[in-house]
Amino acid sequence: MLKIGEFSRLSLTTVKALRFYEKEGLLRPASVDEWSGYRFYETAQLETAARIKSYRQLGLSIEEIKSIFSGEDVHRILTEKAAFLRKLRQETDLRLSVISFMLEEKEMKYQVTEKEIPEMIVYTAETVLPRYADCMQWIPSVGAECLALNPGIQCAEPPYEFSEYLDGEYREQDVRIRHSEAVRSFGRGNEHIAFRTLPAAKVLSIYHRGAYDTIGEAYAFLMAYAEKNGYETAGLARESYIDGIWNKESPEDWLTEIQLPVK
């Protein structure tokens, strides 16, 4: 029989860890002296200690090791752990790639974040505008028309509205635009307005501060970021106007969020 200190030395396991494993029911002493409280282990238990140590080095949790010791399929548990570690490695590689991208930038004008946009109900309208800048007059008119059709309709909380440009290229005239705004329930549409369910989406997001004639820089940055970091575009980019001509006098204070759906 081995005292706990001897067992600790032979098993390369700290006494603190052995007491923890005892508490969790993974490795109980072969006997405990009722007077002194000394714990004694059998040499055969060194194999159990080695198994626990090996599983812990693989990243298995105490609960997973308990399951194995209780007769659960070790192959299944290790397969699930391998899948988890592969995903973790992919996430780590992505973070390293993002850090490298950021370090290469001499001036970090934009900060990219990844967001999960939940499924929601939106009302949507499409039109062709003479010029890009005309959207700031058209978008409020769409909201007013929807409210006239559906008195009392409520916007979602938190609010979410965005525009998408449907031409697939930059146009100075005859710009095809679709605008959507999240609401709490479906309503009545007409020849201009329709309600639909917007699927959940993962997006890359950046904020552009300033006039819209320089927003192309933000798009170029975001597209380069997505490509370099292994993202695949999964839809049209979305422009969400946070501050603009309606509440800020200076174009320098206008704030636009650009979201790029990715997978």
GROMACS .gro file of C-alpha atoms in nm:
model
  263
    1MET     CA    1   0.000   0.000   0.000
    2LEU     CA    2   0.120   0.350  -0.080
    3LYS     CA    3   0.065   0.663   0.126
    4ILE     CA    4  -0.083   0.956  -0.065
    5GLY     CA    5   0.254   1.130  -0.091
    6GLU     CA    6   0.422   0.822  -0.237
    7PHE     CA    7   0.132   0.768  -0.475
    8SER     CA    8   0.153   1.132  -0.579
    9ARG     CA    9   0.523   1.097  -0.660
   10LEU     CA   10   0.483   0.774  -0.857
   11SER     CA   11   0.176   0.888  -1.048
   12LEU     CA   12   0.314   1.239  -1.117
   13THR     CA   13  -0.012   1.378  -0.979
   14THR     CA   14  -0.031   1.644  -0.709
   15VAL     CA   15  -0.185   1.561  -0.374
   16LYS     CA   16  -0.436   1.839  -0.434
   17ALA     CA   17  -0.542   1.674  -0.762
   18LEU     CA   18  -0.570   1.333  -0.593
   19ARG     CA   19  -0.799   1.479  -0.326
   20PHE     CA   20  -1.007   1.640  -0.601
   21TYR     CA   21  -1.034   1.311  -0.793
   22GLU     CA   22  -1.140   1.142  -0.469
   23LYS     CA   23  -1.410   1.404  -0.413
   24GLU     CA   24  -1.536   1.356  -0.770
   25GLY     CA   25  -1.542   0.978  -0.731
   26LEU     CA   26  -1.281   0.917  -1.002
   27LEU     CA   27  -1.002   0.777  -0.787
   28ARG     CA   28  -1.082   0.689  -0.430
   29PRO     CA   29  -0.811   0.558  -0.191
   30ALA     CA   30  -0.807   0.183  -0.139
   31SER     CA   31  -0.839   0.251   0.234
   32VAL     CA   32  -0.850   0.539   0.481
   33ASP     CA   33  -0.720   0.506   0.838
   34GLU     CA   34  -1.019   0.590   1.056
   35TRP     CA   35  -0.801   0.742   1.331
   36SER     CA   36  -0.539   0.937   1.140
   37GLY     CA   37  -0.728   0.998   0.817
   38TYR     CA   38  -0.424   0.879   0.619
   39ARG     CA   39  -0.509   0.766   0.271
   40PHE     CA   40  -0.356   0.457   0.115
   41TYR     CA   41  -0.353   0.350  -0.248
   42GLU     CA   42  -0.277   0.020  -0.415
   43THR     CA   43  -0.011   0.006  -0.687
   44ALA     CA   44  -0.276  -0.112  -0.935
   45GLN     CA   45  -0.441   0.227  -0.898
   46LEU     CA   46  -0.141   0.390  -1.068
   47GLU     CA   47  -0.292   0.271  -1.398
   48THR     CA   48  -0.618   0.451  -1.315
   49ALA     CA   49  -0.426   0.766  -1.228
   50ALA     CA   50  -0.240   0.741  -1.558
   51ARG     CA   51  -0.568   0.709  -1.751
   52ILE     CA   52  -0.711   1.015  -1.579
   53LYS     CA   53  -0.394   1.213  -1.649
   54SER     CA   54  -0.397   1.106  -2.014
   55TYR     CA   55  -0.761   1.202  -2.062
   56ARG     CA   56  -0.706   1.538  -1.891
   57GLN     CA   57  -0.413   1.611  -2.123
   58LEU     CA   58  -0.652   1.551  -2.415
   59GLY     CA   59  -0.881   1.818  -2.276
   60LEU     CA   60  -1.156   1.590  -2.145
   61SER     CA   61  -1.365   1.728  -1.864
   62ILE     CA   62  -1.414   1.552  -1.532
   63GLU     CA   63  -1.772   1.471  -1.636
   64GLU     CA   64  -1.651   1.316  -1.963
   65ILE     CA   65  -1.397   1.102  -1.777
   66LYS     CA   66  -1.669   0.998  -1.532
   67SER     CA   67  -1.881   0.888  -1.827
   68ILE     CA   68  -1.597   0.676  -1.966
   69PHE     CA   69  -1.536   0.515  -1.628
   70SER     CA   70  -1.911   0.447  -1.601
   71GLY     CA   71  -1.905   0.246  -1.923
   72GLU     CA   72  -1.993   0.508  -2.184
   73ASP     CA   73  -1.852   0.457  -2.534
   74VAL     CA   74  -1.501   0.605  -2.520
   75HIS     CA   75  -1.485   0.613  -2.901
   76ARG     CA   76  -1.792   0.838  -2.918
   77ILE     CA   77  -1.663   1.073  -2.648
   78LEU     CA   78  -1.321   1.105  -2.811
   79THR     CA   79  -1.480   1.159  -3.154
   80GLU     CA   80  -1.690   1.444  -3.014
   81LYS     CA   81  -1.384   1.592  -2.845
   82ALA     CA   82  -1.188   1.573  -3.171
   83ALA     CA   83  -1.468   1.758  -3.353
   84PHE     CA   84  -1.471   2.025  -3.081
   85LEU     CA   85  -1.094   2.070  -3.101
   86ARG     CA   86  -1.104   2.097  -3.481
   87LYS     CA   87  -1.365   2.371  -3.454
   88LEU     CA   88  -1.159   2.542  -3.185
   89ARG     CA   89  -0.854   2.524  -3.411
   90GLN     CA   90  -1.050   2.683  -3.698
   91GLU     CA   91  -1.167   2.964  -3.470
   92THR     CA   92  -0.812   3.015  -3.342
   93ASP     CA   93  -0.674   3.021  -3.697
   94LEU     CA   94  -0.939   3.279  -3.790
   95ARG     CA   95  -0.850   3.500  -3.494
   96LEU     CA   96  -0.481   3.479  -3.583
   97SER     CA   97  -0.563   3.569  -3.942
   98VAL     CA   98  -0.767   3.869  -3.827
   99ILE     CA   99  -0.487   3.984  -3.596
  100SER     CA  100  -0.237   3.957  -3.884
  101PHE     CA  101  -0.474   4.156  -4.107
  102MET     CA  102  -0.504   4.427  -3.843
  103LEU     CA  103  -0.129   4.442  -3.783
  104GLU     CA  104  -0.067   4.486  -4.155
  105GLU     CA  105  -0.291   4.792  -4.165
  106LYS     CA  106  -0.089   5.110  -4.117
  107GLU     CA  107  -0.402   5.304  -4.023
  108MET     CA  108  -0.690   5.119  -3.859
  109LYS     CA  109  -0.974   5.335  -3.992
  110TYR     CA  110  -1.229   5.055  -3.965
  111GLN     CA  111  -1.288   4.790  -3.699
  112VAL     CA  112  -1.464   4.472  -3.817
  113THR     CA  113  -1.691   4.271  -3.589
  114GLU     CA  114  -1.891   3.953  -3.649
  115LYS     CA  115  -2.261   3.963  -3.561
  116GLU     CA  116  -2.550   3.718  -3.555
  117ILE     CA  117  -2.870   3.875  -3.691
  118PRO     CA  118  -3.176   3.680  -3.571
  119GLU     CA  119  -3.473   3.583  -3.787
  120MET     CA  120  -3.728   3.865  -3.800
  121ILE     CA  121  -4.033   4.003  -3.980
  122VAL     CA  122  -3.964   4.300  -4.209
  123TYR     CA  123  -4.159   4.517  -4.447
  124THR     CA  124  -3.976   4.572  -4.774
  125ALA     CA  125  -4.002   4.813  -5.066
  126GLU     CA  126  -3.805   4.839  -5.391
  127THR     CA  127  -3.765   5.124  -5.635
  128VAL     CA  128  -3.530   5.286  -5.886
  129LEU     CA  129  -3.390   5.619  -5.771
  130PRO     CA  130  -3.249   5.887  -6.002
  131ARG     CA  131  -2.946   5.923  -5.776
  132TYR     CA  132  -2.793   5.744  -5.478
  133ALA     CA  133  -2.845   6.047  -5.253
  134ASP     CA  134  -3.222   6.038  -5.316
  135CYS     CA  135  -3.257   5.742  -5.079
  136MET     CA  136  -3.268   5.983  -4.784
  137GLN     CA  137  -3.597   6.124  -4.912
  138TRP     CA  138  -3.740   5.793  -5.035
  139ILE     CA  139  -3.682   5.583  -4.719
  140PRO     CA  140  -3.894   5.805  -4.489
  141SER     CA  141  -4.172   5.805  -4.747
  142VAL     CA  142  -4.176   5.423  -4.742
  143GLY     CA  143  -4.213   5.426  -4.364
  144ALA     CA  144  -4.497   5.676  -4.384
  145GLU     CA  145  -4.675   5.469  -4.649
  146CYS     CA  146  -4.641   5.150  -4.442
  147LEU     CA  147  -4.779   5.327  -4.135
  148ALA     CA  148  -5.073   5.460  -4.333
  149LEU     CA  149  -5.152   5.106  -4.448
  150ASN     CA  150  -5.104   4.964  -4.098
  151PRO     CA  151  -5.195   5.219  -3.828
  152GLY     CA  152  -5.038   5.120  -3.498
  153ILE     CA  153  -4.780   4.883  -3.646
  154GLN     CA  154  -4.478   4.864  -3.417
  155CYS     CA  155  -4.111   4.848  -3.508
  156ALA     CA  156  -3.902   4.571  -3.358
  157GLU     CA  157  -3.684   4.628  -3.053
  158PRO     CA  158  -3.399   4.687  -3.093
  159PRO     CA  159  -3.479   4.872  -3.418
  160TYR     CA  160  -3.323   4.737  -3.737
  161GLU     CA  161  -3.355   4.876  -4.087
  162PHE     CA  162  -3.123   4.861  -4.387
  163SER     CA  163  -3.093   4.920  -4.759
  164GLU     CA  164  -2.955   4.689  -5.027
  165TYR     CA  165  -2.842   4.795  -5.375
  166LEU     CA  166  -2.959   4.547  -5.636
  167ASP     CA  167  -2.760   4.640  -5.947
  168GLY     CA  168  -2.448   4.441  -5.859
  169GLU     CA  169  -2.231   4.739  -5.953
  170TYR     CA  170  -2.191   5.105  -5.869
  171ARG     CA  171  -2.431   5.334  -6.056
  172GLU     CA  172  -2.450   5.712  -6.048
  173GLN     CA  173  -2.802   5.716  -6.197
  174ASP     CA  174  -3.109   5.491  -6.198
  175VAL     CA  175  -3.009   5.312  -5.878
  176ARG     CA  176  -3.212   5.002  -5.787
  177ILE     CA  177  -3.262   4.991  -5.412
  178ARG     CA  178  -3.449   4.773  -5.163
  179HIS     CA  179  -3.521   4.895  -4.812
  180SER     CA  180  -3.631   4.676  -4.520
  181GLU     CA  181  -3.734   4.753  -4.164
  182ALA     CA  182  -3.802   4.505  -3.883
  183VAL     CA  183  -4.149   4.507  -3.729
  184ARG     CA  184  -4.321   4.303  -3.459
  185SER     CA  185  -4.588   4.147  -3.680
  186PHE     CA  186  -4.701   4.100  -4.039
  187GLY     CA  187  -4.917   4.373  -4.185
  188ARG     CA  188  -5.101   4.469  -4.501
  189GLY     CA  189  -4.898   4.540  -4.811
  190ASN     CA  190  -4.970   4.697  -5.149
  191GLU     CA  191  -4.804   4.728  -5.488
  192HIS     CA  192  -4.505   4.902  -5.324
  193ILE     CA  193  -4.472   4.732  -4.986
  194ALA     CA  194  -4.451   4.363  -4.892
  195PHE     CA  195  -4.397   4.179  -4.564
  196ARG     CA  196  -4.162   3.881  -4.536
  197THR     CA  197  -3.959   3.678  -4.290
  198LEU     CA  198  -3.592   3.769  -4.302
  199PRO     CA  199  -3.381   3.459  -4.224
  200ALA     CA  200  -3.117   3.467  -3.953
  201ALA     CA  201  -2.775   3.565  -4.083
  202LYS     CA  202  -2.413   3.598  -3.979
  203VAL     CA  203  -2.266   3.931  -4.091
  204LEU     CA  204  -1.939   4.117  -4.083
  205SER     CA  205  -1.999   4.472  -3.965
  206ILE     CA  206  -1.808   4.799  -3.988
  207TYR     CA  207  -1.904   5.159  -3.920
  208HIS     CA  208  -1.834   5.437  -4.167
  209ARG     CA  209  -1.832   5.792  -4.038
  210GLY     CA  210  -1.864   6.071  -4.291
  211ALA     CA  211  -2.034   6.160  -4.617
  212TYR     CA  212  -2.165   5.888  -4.846
  213ASP     CA  213  -1.933   5.981  -5.133
  214THR     CA  214  -1.644   5.820  -4.941
  215ILE     CA  215  -1.831   5.506  -4.833
  216GLY     CA  216  -1.665   5.306  -5.111
  217GLU     CA  217  -1.350   5.293  -4.898
  218ALA     CA  218  -1.543   5.109  -4.628
  219TYR     CA  219  -1.683   4.858  -4.877
  220ALA     CA  220  -1.336   4.793  -5.020
  221PHE     CA  221  -1.193   4.738  -4.672
  222LEU     CA  222  -1.474   4.502  -4.573
  223MET     CA  223  -1.454   4.295  -4.892
  224ALA     CA  224  -1.075   4.263  -4.860
  225TYR     CA  225  -1.113   4.162  -4.496
  226ALA     CA  226  -1.369   3.893  -4.579
  227GLU     CA  227  -1.161   3.750  -4.863
  228LYS     CA  228  -0.834   3.743  -4.670
  229ASN     CA  229  -0.991   3.578  -4.366
  230GLY     CA  230  -1.170   3.300  -4.551
  231TYR     CA  231  -1.530   3.422  -4.538
  232GLU     CA  232  -1.771   3.346  -4.822
  233THR     CA  233  -2.025   3.613  -4.914
  234ALA     CA  234  -2.382   3.496  -4.852
  235GLY     CA  235  -2.594   3.787  -4.974
  236LEU     CA  236  -2.603   4.153  -5.063
  237ALA     CA  237  -2.430   4.405  -4.840
  238ARG     CA  238  -2.663   4.603  -4.615
  239GLU     CA  239  -2.640   4.973  -4.530
  240SER     CA  240  -2.797   5.079  -4.202
  241TYR     CA  241  -2.817   5.456  -4.155
  242ILE     CA  242  -2.767   5.547  -3.790
  243ASP     CA  243  -2.695   5.919  -3.808
  244GLY     CA  244  -2.746   6.130  -4.119
  245ILE     CA  245  -2.887   6.445  -4.272
  246TRP     CA  246  -3.207   6.411  -4.065
  247ASN     CA  247  -3.029   6.455  -3.728
  248LYS     CA  248  -2.672   6.575  -3.795
  249GLU     CA  249  -2.589   6.902  -3.967
  250SER     CA  250  -2.233   6.814  -4.065
  251PRO     CA  251  -2.165   6.523  -4.304
  252GLU     CA  252  -1.860   6.449  -4.090
  253ASP     CA  253  -2.097   6.330  -3.818
  254TRP     CA  254  -2.301   6.095  -4.036
  255LEU     CA  255  -2.268   5.733  -3.925
  256THR     CA  256  -2.350   5.430  -4.142
  257GLU     CA  257  -2.316   5.064  -4.053
  258ILE     CA  258  -2.226   4.829  -4.339
  259GLN     CA  259  -2.313   4.463  -4.290
  260LEU     CA  260  -2.190   4.186  -4.520
  261PRO     CA  261  -2.374   3.851  -4.486
  262VAL     CA  262  -2.117   3.571  -4.479
  263LYS     CA  263  -2.081   3.202  -4.412
   0.00000   0.00000   0.00000
